[in-house]
Amino acid sequence: MPGLTIGDTVPNLELDSTHGRIRIHDFIGDGYVIIFSHPADFTPVCTTEMAAMAGYAQEFKKRGVKLLGISCDDVASHKEWIKDIEAYKPGTNLTYPILADPDRSAIKQLNMVDPDEKDAQGVNLPSRTLHIVGPDRTVKLSFLYPACTGRNMDEVLRAVDSLLTAARHKGKVATPANWKPGDRVVIGPSVSDEEARKLFPDGFETADLPSKKGYLRFTKV
Ligand code: BEZ
């Protein structure tokens, strides 16, 4: 995939938003930020995604994660659209900023262009990209969905919890398939059994597999 990907520093773009001018690195500060794009304002799937994200905002805030939307219309359009989003799900209060990118320059730099989806003028729209950016301003994880598929915010939250768990343990643990907070994690391949005994005093369990290589080790954190 060309362009911004895992490990890359997010460009320090300065853009208008529904909360005024935003410089992305200043917005990141020293925390995690989710930057997520939408094909266009006043479109059906995007409206449901924006409302869903607003509903999860408190959960992200509890984890110290800020939200930053982006859609390729101007701020005046975004502000009108927010009225629809809040009306669609009564009780919704959309508190996160939405960046404006009417000339589509930011979505190119953020690797959020959908090559298949075009507006009435034939100009490419953004895909449903979502970058989880760390305090060091690098991309930790990206989702790349087409216009036809709305994202699952439970999965976004689960991915955040996984990243935060791995970071808290300095990359010595990882989360297995379908992991949820509270489940056991796996011990990373770079950690020897000797180190694992020191790091996880409550112990760990090694799966007994035909290869006998002992690489699948579970522990509680
Ligand atoms: C939508 O948000 O529903 C949408 C946007 C662009 C193309 C297709 C669907």
mmCIF file of C-alpha atoms in Angstrom, residues 4-13 23-26 28 33-35 68 99 106 109-112 131-134 136-142:
data_model
loop_
_atom_site.group_PDB
_atom_site.id
_atom_site.type_symbol
_atom_site.label_atom_id
_atom_site.label_comp_id
_atom_site.label_asym_id
_atom_site.label_seq_id
_atom_site.Cartn_x
_atom_site.Cartn_y
_atom_site.Cartn_z
ATOM 1 C CA LEU A 4 1.296 6.595 5.050
ATOM 2 C CA THR A 5 1.396 3.245 6.833
ATOM 3 C CA ILE A 6 2.278 1.632 10.167
ATOM 4 C CA GLY A 7 5.388 3.208 11.674
ATOM 5 C CA ASP A 8 5.234 6.389 9.586
ATOM 6 C CA THR A 9 4.973 9.818 11.171
ATOM 7 C CA VAL A 10 1.656 11.511 10.448
ATOM 8 C CA PRO A 11 2.226 14.719 8.474
ATOM 9 C CA ASN A 12 1.856 17.866 10.546
ATOM 10 C CA LEU A 13 -0.975 19.315 8.469
ATOM 11 C CA ARG A 23 -2.376 21.490 13.555
ATOM 12 C CA ILE A 24 -2.294 17.709 13.706
ATOM 13 C CA HIS A 25 0.873 17.322 15.820
ATOM 14 C CA ASP A 26 -0.403 19.860 18.355
ATOM 15 C CA ILE A 28 -1.895 14.707 19.164
ATOM 16 C CA VAL A 33 -5.482 10.020 18.488
ATOM 17 C CA ILE A 34 -7.842 8.251 16.079
ATOM 18 C CA ILE A 35 -7.999 10.048 12.718
ATOM 19 C CA LEU A 68 -10.453 13.553 14.874
ATOM 20 C CA LEU A 99 -11.387 18.457 9.654
ATOM 21 C CA ALA A 106 -4.932 16.221 3.142
ATOM 22 C CA GLN A 109 -1.014 12.909 2.460
ATOM 23 C CA LEU A 110 -2.880 10.797 4.998
ATOM 24 C CA ASN A 111 -3.244 7.874 2.543
ATOM 25 C CA MET A 112 -7.026 8.057 2.691
ATOM 26 C CA HIS A 131 -5.374 5.599 11.679
ATOM 27 C CA ILE A 132 -4.652 5.073 15.359
ATOM 28 C CA VAL A 133 -1.714 7.394 16.024
ATOM 29 C CA GLY A 134 0.516 7.122 19.087
ATOM 30 C CA ASP A 136 5.188 9.608 19.169
ATOM 31 C CA ARG A 137 3.005 10.758 16.200
ATOM 32 C CA THR A 138 3.473 7.520 14.275
ATOM 33 C CA VAL A 139 0.720 5.314 12.889
ATOM 34 C CA LYS A 140 0.228 2.295 15.157
ATOM 35 C CA LEU A 141 -2.667 0.654 13.296
ATOM 36 C CA SER A 142 -4.805 1.422 10.245
#
